[in-house]
mmCIF file of C-alpha atoms in Angstrom:
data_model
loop_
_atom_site.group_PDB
_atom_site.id
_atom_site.type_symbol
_atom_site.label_atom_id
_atom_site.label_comp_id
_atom_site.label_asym_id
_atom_site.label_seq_id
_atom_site.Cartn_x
_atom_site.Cartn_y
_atom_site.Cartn_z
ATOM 1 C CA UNK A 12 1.459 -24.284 -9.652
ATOM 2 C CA UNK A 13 0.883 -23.224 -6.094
ATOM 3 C CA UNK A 14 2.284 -25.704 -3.402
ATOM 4 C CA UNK A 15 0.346 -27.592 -0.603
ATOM 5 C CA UNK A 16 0.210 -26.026 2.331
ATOM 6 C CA UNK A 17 1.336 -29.017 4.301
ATOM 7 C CA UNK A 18 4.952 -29.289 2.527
ATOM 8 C CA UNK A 19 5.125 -25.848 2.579
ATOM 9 C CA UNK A 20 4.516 -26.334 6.690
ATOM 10 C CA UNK A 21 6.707 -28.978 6.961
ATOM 11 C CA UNK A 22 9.897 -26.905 5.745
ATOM 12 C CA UNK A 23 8.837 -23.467 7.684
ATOM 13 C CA UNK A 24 10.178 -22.637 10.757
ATOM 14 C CA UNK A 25 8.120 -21.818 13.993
ATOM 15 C CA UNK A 26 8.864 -18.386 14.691
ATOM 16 C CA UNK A 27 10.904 -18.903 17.755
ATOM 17 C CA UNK A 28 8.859 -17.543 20.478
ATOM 18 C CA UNK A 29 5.920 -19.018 22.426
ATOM 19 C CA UNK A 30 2.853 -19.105 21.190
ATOM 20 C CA UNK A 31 1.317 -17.480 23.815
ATOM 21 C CA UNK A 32 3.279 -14.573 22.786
ATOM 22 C CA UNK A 33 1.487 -14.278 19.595
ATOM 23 C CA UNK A 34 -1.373 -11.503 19.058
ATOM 24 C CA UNK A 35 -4.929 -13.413 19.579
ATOM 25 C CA UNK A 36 -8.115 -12.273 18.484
ATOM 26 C CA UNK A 37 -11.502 -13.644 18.959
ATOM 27 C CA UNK A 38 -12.999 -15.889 16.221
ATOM 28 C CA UNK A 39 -15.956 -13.415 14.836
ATOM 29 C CA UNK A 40 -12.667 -10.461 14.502
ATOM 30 C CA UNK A 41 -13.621 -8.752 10.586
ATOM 31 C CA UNK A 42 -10.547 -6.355 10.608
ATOM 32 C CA UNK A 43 -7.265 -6.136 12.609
ATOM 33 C CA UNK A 44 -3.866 -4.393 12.252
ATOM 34 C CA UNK A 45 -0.655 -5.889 12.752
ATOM 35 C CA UNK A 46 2.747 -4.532 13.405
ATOM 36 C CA UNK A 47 5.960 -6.846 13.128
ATOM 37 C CA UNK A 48 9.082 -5.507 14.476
ATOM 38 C CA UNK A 49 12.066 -6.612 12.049
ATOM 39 C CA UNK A 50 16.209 -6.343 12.626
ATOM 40 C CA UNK A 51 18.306 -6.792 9.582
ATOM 41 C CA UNK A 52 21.012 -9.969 9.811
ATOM 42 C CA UNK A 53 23.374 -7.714 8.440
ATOM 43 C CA UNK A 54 23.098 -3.898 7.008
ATOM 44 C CA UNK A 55 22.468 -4.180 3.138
ATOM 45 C CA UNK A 56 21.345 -1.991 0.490
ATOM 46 C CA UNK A 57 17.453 -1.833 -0.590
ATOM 47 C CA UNK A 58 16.292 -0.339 -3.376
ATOM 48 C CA UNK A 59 14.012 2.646 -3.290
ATOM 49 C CA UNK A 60 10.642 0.748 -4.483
ATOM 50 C CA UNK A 61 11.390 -2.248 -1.956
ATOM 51 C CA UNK A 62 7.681 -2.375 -1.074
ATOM 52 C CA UNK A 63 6.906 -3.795 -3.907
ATOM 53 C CA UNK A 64 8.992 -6.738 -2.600
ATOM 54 C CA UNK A 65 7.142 -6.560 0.817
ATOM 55 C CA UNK A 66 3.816 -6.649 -1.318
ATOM 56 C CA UNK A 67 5.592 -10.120 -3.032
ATOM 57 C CA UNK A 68 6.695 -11.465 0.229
ATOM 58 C CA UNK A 69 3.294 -11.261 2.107
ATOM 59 C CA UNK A 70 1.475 -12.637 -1.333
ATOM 60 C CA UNK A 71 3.680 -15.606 -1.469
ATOM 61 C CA UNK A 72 3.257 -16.495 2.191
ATOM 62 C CA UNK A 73 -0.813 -16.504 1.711
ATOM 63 C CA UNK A 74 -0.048 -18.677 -1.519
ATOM 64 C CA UNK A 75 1.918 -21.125 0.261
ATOM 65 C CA UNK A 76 -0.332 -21.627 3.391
ATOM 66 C CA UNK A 77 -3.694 -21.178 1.572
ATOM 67 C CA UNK A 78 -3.758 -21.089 -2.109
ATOM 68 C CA UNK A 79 -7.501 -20.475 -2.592
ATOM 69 C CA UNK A 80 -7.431 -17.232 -0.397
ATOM 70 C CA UNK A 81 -4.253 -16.415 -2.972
ATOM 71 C CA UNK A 82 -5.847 -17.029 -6.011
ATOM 72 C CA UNK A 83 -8.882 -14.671 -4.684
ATOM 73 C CA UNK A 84 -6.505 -11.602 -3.894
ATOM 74 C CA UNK A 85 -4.772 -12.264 -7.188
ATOM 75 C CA UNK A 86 -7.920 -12.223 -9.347
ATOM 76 C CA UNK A 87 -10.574 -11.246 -7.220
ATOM 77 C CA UNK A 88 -12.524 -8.141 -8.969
ATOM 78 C CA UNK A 89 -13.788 -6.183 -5.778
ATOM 79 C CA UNK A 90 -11.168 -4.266 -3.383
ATOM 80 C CA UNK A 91 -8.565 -6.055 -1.984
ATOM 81 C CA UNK A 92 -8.637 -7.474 1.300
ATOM 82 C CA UNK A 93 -5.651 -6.288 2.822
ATOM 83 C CA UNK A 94 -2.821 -3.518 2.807
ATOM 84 C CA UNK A 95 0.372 -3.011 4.232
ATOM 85 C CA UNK A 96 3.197 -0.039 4.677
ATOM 86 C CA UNK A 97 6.589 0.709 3.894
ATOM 87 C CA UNK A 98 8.938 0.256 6.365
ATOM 88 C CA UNK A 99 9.837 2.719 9.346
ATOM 89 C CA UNK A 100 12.838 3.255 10.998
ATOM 90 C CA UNK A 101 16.346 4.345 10.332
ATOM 91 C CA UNK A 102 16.571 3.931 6.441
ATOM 92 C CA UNK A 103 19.816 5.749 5.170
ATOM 93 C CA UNK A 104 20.678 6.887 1.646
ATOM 94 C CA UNK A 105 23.578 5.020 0.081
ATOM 95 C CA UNK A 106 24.218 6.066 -3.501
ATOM 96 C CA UNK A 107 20.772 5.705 -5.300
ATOM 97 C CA UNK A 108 19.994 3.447 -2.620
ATOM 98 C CA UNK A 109 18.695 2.530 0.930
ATOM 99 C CA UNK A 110 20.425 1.216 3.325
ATOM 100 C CA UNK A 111 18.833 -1.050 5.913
ATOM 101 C CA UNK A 112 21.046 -1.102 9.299
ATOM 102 C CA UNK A 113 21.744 -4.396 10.946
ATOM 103 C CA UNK A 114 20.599 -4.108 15.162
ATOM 104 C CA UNK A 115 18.517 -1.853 14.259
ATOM 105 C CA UNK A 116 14.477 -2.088 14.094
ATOM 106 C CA UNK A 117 12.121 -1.697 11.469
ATOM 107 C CA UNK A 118 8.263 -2.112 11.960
ATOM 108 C CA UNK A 119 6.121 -3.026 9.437
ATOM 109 C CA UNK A 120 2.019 -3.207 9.286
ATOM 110 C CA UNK A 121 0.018 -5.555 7.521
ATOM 111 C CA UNK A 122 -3.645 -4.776 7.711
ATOM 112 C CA UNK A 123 -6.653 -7.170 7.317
ATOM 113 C CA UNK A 124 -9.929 -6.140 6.110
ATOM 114 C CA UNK A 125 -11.966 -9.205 5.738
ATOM 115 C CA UNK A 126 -12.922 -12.324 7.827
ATOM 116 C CA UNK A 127 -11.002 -14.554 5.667
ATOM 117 C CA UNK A 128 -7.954 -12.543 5.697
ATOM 118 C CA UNK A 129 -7.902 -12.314 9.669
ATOM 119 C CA UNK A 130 -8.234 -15.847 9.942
ATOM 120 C CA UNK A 131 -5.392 -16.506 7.281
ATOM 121 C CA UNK A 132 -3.533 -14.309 9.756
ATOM 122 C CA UNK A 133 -4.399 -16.381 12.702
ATOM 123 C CA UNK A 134 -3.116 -19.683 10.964
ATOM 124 C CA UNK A 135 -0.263 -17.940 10.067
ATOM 125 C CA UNK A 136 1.493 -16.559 12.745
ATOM 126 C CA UNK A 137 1.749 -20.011 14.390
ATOM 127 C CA UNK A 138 4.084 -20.977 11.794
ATOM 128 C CA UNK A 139 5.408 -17.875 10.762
ATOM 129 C CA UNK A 140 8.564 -17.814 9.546
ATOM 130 C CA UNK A 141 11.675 -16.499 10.903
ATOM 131 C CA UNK A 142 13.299 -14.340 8.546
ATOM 132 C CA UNK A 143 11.575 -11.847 5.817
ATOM 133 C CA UNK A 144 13.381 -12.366 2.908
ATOM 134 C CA UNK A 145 12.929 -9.051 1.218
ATOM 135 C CA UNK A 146 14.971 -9.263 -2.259
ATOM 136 C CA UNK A 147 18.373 -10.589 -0.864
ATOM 137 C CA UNK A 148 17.953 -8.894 2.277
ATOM 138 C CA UNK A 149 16.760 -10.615 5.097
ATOM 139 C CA UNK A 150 14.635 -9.440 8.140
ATOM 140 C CA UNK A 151 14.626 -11.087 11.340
ATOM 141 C CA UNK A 152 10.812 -11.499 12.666
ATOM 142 C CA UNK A 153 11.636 -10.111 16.189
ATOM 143 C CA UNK A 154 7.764 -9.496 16.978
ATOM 144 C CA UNK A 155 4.411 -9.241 16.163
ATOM 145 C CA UNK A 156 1.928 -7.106 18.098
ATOM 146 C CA UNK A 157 -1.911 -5.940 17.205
ATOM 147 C CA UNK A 158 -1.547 -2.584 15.993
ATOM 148 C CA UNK A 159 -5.231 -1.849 15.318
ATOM 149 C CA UNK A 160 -7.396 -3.659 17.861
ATOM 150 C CA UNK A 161 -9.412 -6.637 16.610
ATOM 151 C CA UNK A 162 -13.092 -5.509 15.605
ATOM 152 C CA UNK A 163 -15.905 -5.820 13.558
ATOM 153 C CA UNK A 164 -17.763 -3.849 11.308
ATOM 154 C CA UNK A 165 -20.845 -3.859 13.577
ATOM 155 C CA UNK A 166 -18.685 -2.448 16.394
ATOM 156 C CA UNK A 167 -17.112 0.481 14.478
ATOM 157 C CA UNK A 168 -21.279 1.615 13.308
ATOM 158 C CA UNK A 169 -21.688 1.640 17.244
ATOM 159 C CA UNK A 170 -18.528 3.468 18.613
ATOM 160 C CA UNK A 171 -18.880 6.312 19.964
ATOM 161 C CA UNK A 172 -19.230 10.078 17.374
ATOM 162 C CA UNK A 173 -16.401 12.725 18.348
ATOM 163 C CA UNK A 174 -16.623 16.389 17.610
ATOM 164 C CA UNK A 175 -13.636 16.567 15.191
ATOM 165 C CA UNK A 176 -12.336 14.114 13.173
ATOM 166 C CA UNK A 177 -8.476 13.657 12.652
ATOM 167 C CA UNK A 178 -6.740 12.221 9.761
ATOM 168 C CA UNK A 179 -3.272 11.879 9.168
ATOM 169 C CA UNK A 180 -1.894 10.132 5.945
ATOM 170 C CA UNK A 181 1.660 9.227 6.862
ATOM 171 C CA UNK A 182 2.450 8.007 3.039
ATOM 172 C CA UNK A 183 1.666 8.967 -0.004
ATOM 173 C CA UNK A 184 -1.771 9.308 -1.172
ATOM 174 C CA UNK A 185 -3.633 9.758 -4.077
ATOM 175 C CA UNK A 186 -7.023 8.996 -5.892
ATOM 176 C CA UNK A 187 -7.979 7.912 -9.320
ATOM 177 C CA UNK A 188 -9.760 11.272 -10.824
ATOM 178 C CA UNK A 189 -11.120 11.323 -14.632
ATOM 179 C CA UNK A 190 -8.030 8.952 -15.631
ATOM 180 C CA UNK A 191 -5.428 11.024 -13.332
ATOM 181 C CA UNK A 192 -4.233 11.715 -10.173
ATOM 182 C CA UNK A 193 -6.066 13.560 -7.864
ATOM 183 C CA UNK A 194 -4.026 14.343 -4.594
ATOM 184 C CA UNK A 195 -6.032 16.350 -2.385
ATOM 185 C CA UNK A 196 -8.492 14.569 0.464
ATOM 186 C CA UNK A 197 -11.243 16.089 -0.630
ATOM 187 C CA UNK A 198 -14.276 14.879 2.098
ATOM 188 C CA UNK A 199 -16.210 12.913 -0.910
ATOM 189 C CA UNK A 200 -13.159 10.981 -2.315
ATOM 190 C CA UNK A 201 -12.031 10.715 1.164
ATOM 191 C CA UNK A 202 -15.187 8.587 1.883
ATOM 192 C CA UNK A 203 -15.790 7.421 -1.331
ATOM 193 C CA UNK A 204 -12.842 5.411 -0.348
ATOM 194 C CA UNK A 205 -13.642 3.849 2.864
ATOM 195 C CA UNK A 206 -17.163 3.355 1.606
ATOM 196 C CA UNK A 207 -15.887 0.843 -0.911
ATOM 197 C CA UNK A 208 -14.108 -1.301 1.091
ATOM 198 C CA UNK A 209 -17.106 -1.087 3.573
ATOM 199 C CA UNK A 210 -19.618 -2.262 0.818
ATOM 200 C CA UNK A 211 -17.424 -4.875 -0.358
ATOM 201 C CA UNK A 212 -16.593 -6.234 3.224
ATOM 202 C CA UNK A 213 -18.814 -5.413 5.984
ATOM 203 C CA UNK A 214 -22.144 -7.490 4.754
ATOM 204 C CA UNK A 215 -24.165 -3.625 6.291
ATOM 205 C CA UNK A 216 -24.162 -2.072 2.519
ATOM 206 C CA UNK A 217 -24.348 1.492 2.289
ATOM 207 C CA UNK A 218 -26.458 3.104 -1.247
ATOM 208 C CA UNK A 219 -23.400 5.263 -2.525
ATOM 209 C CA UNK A 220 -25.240 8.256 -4.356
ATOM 210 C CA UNK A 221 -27.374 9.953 -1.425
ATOM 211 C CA UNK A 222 -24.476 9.391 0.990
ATOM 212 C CA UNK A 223 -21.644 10.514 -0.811
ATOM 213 C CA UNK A 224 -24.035 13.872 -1.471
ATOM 214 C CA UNK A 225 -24.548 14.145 1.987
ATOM 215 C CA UNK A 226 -20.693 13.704 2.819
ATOM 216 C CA UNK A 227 -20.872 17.051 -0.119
ATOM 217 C CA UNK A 228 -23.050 19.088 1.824
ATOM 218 C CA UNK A 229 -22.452 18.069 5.141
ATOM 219 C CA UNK A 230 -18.691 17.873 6.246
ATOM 220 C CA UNK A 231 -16.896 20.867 7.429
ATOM 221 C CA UNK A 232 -12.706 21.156 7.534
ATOM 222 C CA UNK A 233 -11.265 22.367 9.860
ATOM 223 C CA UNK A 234 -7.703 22.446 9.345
ATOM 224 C CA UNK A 235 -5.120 21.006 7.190
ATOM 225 C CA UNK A 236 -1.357 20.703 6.541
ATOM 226 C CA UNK A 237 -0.525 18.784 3.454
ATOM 227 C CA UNK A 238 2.412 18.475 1.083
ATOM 228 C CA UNK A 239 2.049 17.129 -2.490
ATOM 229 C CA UNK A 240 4.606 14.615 -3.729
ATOM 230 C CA UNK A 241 5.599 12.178 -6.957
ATOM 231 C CA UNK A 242 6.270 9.181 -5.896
ATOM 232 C CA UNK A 243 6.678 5.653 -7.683
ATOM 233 C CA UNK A 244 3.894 2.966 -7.028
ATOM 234 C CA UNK A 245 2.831 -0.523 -7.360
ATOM 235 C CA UNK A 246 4.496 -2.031 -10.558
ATOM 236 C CA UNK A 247 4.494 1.010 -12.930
ATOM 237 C CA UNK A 248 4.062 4.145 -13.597
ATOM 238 C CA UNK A 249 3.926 6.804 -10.602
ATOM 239 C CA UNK A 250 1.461 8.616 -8.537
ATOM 240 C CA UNK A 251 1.008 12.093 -7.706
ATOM 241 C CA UNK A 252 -0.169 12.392 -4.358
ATOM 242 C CA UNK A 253 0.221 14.214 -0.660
ATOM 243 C CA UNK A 254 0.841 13.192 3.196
ATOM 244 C CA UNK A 255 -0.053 15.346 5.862
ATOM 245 C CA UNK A 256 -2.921 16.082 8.216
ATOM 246 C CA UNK A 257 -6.391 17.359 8.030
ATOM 247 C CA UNK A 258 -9.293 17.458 10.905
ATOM 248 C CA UNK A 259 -12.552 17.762 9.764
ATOM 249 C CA UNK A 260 -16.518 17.350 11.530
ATOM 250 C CA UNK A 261 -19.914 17.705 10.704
ATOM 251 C CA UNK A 262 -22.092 20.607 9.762
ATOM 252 C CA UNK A 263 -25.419 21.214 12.242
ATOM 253 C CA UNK A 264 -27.881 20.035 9.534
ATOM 254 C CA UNK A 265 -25.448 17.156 8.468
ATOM 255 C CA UNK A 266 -25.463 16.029 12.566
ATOM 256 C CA UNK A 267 -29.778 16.043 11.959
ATOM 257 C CA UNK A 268 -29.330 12.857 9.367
ATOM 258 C CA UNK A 269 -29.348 9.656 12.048
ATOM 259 C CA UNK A 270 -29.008 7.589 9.544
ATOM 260 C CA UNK A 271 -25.532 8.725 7.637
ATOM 261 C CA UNK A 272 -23.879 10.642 10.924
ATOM 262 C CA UNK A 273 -23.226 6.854 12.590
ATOM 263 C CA UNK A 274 -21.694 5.456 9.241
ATOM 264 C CA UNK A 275 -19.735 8.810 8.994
ATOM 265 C CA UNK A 276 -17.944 7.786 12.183
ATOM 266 C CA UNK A 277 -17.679 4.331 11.525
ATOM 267 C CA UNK A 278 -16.100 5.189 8.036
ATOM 268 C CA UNK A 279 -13.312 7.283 9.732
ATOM 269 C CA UNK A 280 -12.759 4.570 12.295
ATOM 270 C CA UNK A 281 -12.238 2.264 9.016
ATOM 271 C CA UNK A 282 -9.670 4.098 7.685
ATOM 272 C CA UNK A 283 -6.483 2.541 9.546
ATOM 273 C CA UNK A 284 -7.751 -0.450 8.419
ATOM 274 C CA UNK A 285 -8.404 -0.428 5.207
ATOM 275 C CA UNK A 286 -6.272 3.071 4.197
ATOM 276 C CA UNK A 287 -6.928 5.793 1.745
ATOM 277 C CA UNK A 288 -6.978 6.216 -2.196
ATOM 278 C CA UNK A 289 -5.099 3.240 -4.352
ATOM 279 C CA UNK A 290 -2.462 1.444 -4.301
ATOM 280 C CA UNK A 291 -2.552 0.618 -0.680
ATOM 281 C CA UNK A 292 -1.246 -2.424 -1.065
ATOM 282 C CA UNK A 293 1.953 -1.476 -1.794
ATOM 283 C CA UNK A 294 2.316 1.122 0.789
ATOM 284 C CA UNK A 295 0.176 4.242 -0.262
ATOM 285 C CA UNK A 296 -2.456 5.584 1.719
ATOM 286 C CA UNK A 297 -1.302 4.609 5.131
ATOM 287 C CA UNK A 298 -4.149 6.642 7.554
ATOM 288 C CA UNK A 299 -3.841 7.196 11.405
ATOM 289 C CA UNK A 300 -6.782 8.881 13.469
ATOM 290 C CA UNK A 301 -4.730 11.274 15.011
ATOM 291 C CA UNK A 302 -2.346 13.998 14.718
ATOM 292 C CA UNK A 303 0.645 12.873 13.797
ATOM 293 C CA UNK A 304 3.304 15.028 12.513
ATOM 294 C CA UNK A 305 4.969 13.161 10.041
ATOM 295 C CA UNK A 306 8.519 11.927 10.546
ATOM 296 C CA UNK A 307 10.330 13.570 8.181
ATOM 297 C CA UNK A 308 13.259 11.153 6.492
ATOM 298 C CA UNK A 309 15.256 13.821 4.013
ATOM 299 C CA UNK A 310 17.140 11.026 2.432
ATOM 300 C CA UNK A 311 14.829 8.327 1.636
ATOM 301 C CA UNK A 312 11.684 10.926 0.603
ATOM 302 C CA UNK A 313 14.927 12.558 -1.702
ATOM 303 C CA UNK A 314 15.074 8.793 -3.177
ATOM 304 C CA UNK A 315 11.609 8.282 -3.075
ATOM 305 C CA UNK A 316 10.996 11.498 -5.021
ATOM 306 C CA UNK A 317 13.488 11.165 -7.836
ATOM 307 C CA UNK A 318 12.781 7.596 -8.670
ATOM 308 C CA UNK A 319 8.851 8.961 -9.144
ATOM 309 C CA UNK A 320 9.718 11.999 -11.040
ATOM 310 C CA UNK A 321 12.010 10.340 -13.410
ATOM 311 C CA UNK A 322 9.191 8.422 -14.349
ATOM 312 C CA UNK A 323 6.608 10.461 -14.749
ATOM 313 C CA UNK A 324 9.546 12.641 -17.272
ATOM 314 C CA UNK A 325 10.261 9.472 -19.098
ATOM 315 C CA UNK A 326 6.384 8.161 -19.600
ATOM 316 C CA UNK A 327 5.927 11.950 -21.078
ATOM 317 C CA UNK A 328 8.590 11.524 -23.604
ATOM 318 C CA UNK A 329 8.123 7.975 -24.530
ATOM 319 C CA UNK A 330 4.343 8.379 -25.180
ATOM 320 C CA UNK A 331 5.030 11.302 -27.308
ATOM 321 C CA UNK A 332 7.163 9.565 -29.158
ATOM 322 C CA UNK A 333 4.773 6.641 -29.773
ATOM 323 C CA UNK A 334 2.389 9.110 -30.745
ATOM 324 C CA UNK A 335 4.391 10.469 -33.315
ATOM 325 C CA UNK A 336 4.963 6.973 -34.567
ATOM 326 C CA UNK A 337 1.845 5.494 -34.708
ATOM 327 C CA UNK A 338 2.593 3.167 -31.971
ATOM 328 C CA UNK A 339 -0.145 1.031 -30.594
ATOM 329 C CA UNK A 340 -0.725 0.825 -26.947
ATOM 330 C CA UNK A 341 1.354 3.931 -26.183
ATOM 331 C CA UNK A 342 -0.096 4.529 -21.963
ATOM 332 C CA UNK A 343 1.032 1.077 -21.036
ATOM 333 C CA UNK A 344 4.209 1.008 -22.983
ATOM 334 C CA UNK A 345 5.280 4.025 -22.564
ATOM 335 C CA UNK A 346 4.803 3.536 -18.649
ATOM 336 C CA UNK A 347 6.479 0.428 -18.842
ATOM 337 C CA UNK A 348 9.650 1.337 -20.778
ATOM 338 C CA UNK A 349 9.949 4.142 -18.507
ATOM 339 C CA UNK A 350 9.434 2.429 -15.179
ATOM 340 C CA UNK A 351 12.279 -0.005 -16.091
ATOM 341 C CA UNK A 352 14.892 2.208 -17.434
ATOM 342 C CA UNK A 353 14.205 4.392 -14.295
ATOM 343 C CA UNK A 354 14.887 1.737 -11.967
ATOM 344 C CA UNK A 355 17.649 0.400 -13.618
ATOM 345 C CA UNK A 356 19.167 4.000 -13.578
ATOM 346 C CA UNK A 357 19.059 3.860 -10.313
ATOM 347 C CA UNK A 358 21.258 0.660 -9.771
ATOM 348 C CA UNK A 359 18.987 -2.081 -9.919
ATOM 349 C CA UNK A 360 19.672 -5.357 -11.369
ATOM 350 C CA UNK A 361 17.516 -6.358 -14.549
ATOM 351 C CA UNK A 362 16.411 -9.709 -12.788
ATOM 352 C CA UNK A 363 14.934 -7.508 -10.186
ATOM 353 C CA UNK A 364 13.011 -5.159 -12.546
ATOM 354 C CA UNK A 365 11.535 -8.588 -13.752
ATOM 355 C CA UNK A 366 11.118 -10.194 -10.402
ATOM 356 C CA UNK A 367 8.846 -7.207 -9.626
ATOM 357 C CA UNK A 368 6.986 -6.266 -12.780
ATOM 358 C CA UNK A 369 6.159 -10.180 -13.233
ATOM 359 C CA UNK A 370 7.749 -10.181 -16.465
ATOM 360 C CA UNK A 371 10.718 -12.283 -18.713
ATOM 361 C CA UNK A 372 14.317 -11.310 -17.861
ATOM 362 C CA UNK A 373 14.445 -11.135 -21.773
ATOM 363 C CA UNK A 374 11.790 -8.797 -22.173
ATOM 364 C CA UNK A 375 12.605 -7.144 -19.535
ATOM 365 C CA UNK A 376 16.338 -6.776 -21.394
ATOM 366 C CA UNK A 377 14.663 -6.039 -24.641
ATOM 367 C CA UNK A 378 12.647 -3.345 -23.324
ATOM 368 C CA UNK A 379 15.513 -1.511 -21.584
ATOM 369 C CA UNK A 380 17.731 -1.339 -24.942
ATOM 370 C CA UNK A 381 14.367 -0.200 -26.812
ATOM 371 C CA UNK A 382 13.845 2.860 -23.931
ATOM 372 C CA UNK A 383 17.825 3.475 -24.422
ATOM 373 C CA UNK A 384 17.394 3.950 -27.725
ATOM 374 C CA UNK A 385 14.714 5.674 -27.787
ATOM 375 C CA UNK A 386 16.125 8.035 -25.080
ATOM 376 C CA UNK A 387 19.145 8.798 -27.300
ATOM 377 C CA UNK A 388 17.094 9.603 -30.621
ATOM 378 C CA UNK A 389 14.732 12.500 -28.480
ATOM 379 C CA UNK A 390 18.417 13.722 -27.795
ATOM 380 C CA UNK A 391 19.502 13.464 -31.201
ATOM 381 C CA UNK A 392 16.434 15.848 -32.912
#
């Protein structure tokens, strides 16, 4: 049962800097992006799919200060609201895991789409907390700033069209394709994307069919320099997807529509807001307008790579296996098994694993033996 938001305020404390410090935004604001800077206590060891404790953290913090905005992002059907990125800064390789590095500073950006969200936000960073507590290891809130300016969707249909459009996606991203994967930013899923959100959100809906052919016919690229990775994300399973750059603009006929060429513009401006593909909320899909060569981190993209592909080799076997069986269910089994022993070869504790993926510590247990087992009979044939 969630808590009241005034205990809850009584036992927080006031981030310890003055309130006139704090970002501020004015009342009708519809998106914003924030960036908190945050210094480790102490250096500690993360695990590799620690977003999915940032994802937790931020969650639990709307639940505790407003429990009918949590129960919306929990089971609200539409897109979700909000996103937020992985950490950046010095993140070290330590075994088969991170290591966070105390005086040093991380930022992190939590991005709000919707008018509710933003003014969750405002509430909240008066009594924002001091420390992060991501999974045991705790983050000093040194700062927040406004990392995308406050704005509405009115405001980004009027800004101002440029020539060529940049687009930098400085995580992993990917699309949902026919049931797969689909990790290329082709200009129709690209805005196929943002157009979502803006549909959902923006109260200035857009009929999908005629644009989205336009956006087919219409949009030129330029250039592009992507790289495709496997990466684990959200609560199961892993993703297939790319980071990278690409500039694109309009075709001559394309520029003739006056109806489509403002929302074109007004979609790309969208995009650090609201991000690209799924799974943003849990650190995919992170979009600058710009371009930004991405900062390359050898050790934790190593991490970050393994952890992915020794899930998507596990899922293969275990749903063959269950196939062979007769096993009901195989997809989300078979993902699950495989998402669990993965982590938990790579040093994580089993109340963890559970912690994250919502589930028992004793199914959680049960379903690690099963994968073990079933691990050591494809070895056996």
């Amino acid at each position: 049962m969630a808590r009241a938001a005034t205990s809850t305020r009584r036992k927080t404390k006031p981030q310890a800097e003055s309130p006139s410090s704090l970002p501020r935004w004015a009342d009708d604001t519809e998106l914003v992006g924030l960036v908190f800077e945050l210094e480790p206590t102490t250096s500690t060891s993360l695990y590799s799919q620690y977003t999915i404790g940032l994802h937790a953290w931020f969650v639990d913090q709307v639940r505790q200060f407003n429990p009918e905005l949590s129960a919306y992002l929990h089971d609200g059907e539409s897109e979700k609201p909000f996103n937020i990125s992985a950490l950046s800064g010095q993140l070290l390789a330590s075994g088969r895991q991170l290591q966070l590095e105390a005086k040093q500073i991380y930022r992190w950006h939590v991005n709000a789409l919707s008018p509710r969200v933003v003014q969750f936000l405002k509430q909240w960073l008066t009594q924002l907390p001091q420390i992060l507590d991501l999974r045991g290891a705790p983050l000093q809130i040194k700062q927040v700033s406004i990392a995308h300016s406050a704005t509405t969707y009115a405001q980004l249909l009027q800004s101002l069209p440029e020539k060529t459009v940049n687009f930098s996606f400085v995580s992993p991203t990917s699309f949902r394709r026919k049931g797969h994967h689909f990790p290329l930013p082709v200009p129709v899923n690209l805005f196929h994307s943002y157009l979502r959100r803006w549909n959902d959100f923006s109260g200035i809906p857009i009929e999908q069919e005629p644009f989205l052919h336009w956006i087919d016919e219409g949009v030129i690229i330029h250039q592009h320099r992507l790289e495709s990775m496997k990466v684990a994300a959200g609560k199961r399973g892993s993703v297939t997807g790319f980071t990278g750059v690409m500039s694109c603009g309009l075709s001559k006929a394309a520029l003739a529509n006056s109806e489509f060429t403002p929302l074109f513009y007004a979609l790309a401006r969208l995009a650090p807001y609201c991000g690209t593909g799924h799974k943003t909320t849990f650190g995919l899909g992170q979009t600058r307008l710009d371009w930004v060569e991405p900062e390359t981190n050898v050790p934790t993209q190593v991490l970050t790579n393994l952890l992915g592909e020794r899930i998507d080799e596990l899922t293969t076997l275990f749903t063959a296996q269950r196939k062979r069986t007769g096993g009901d269910r195989t997809d989300k089994i078979a993902s699950t098994w495989a998402t669990i022993l993965a982590r938990r070869e790579m040093g994580e504790s089993l109340q963890v694993i559970s912690q994250d993926l919502e589930m028992p510590y004793a199914t959680v247990k049960t379903y690690v033996k099963l994968a073990r087992r079933a691990l050591k009979d494809n070895v056996n044939q």
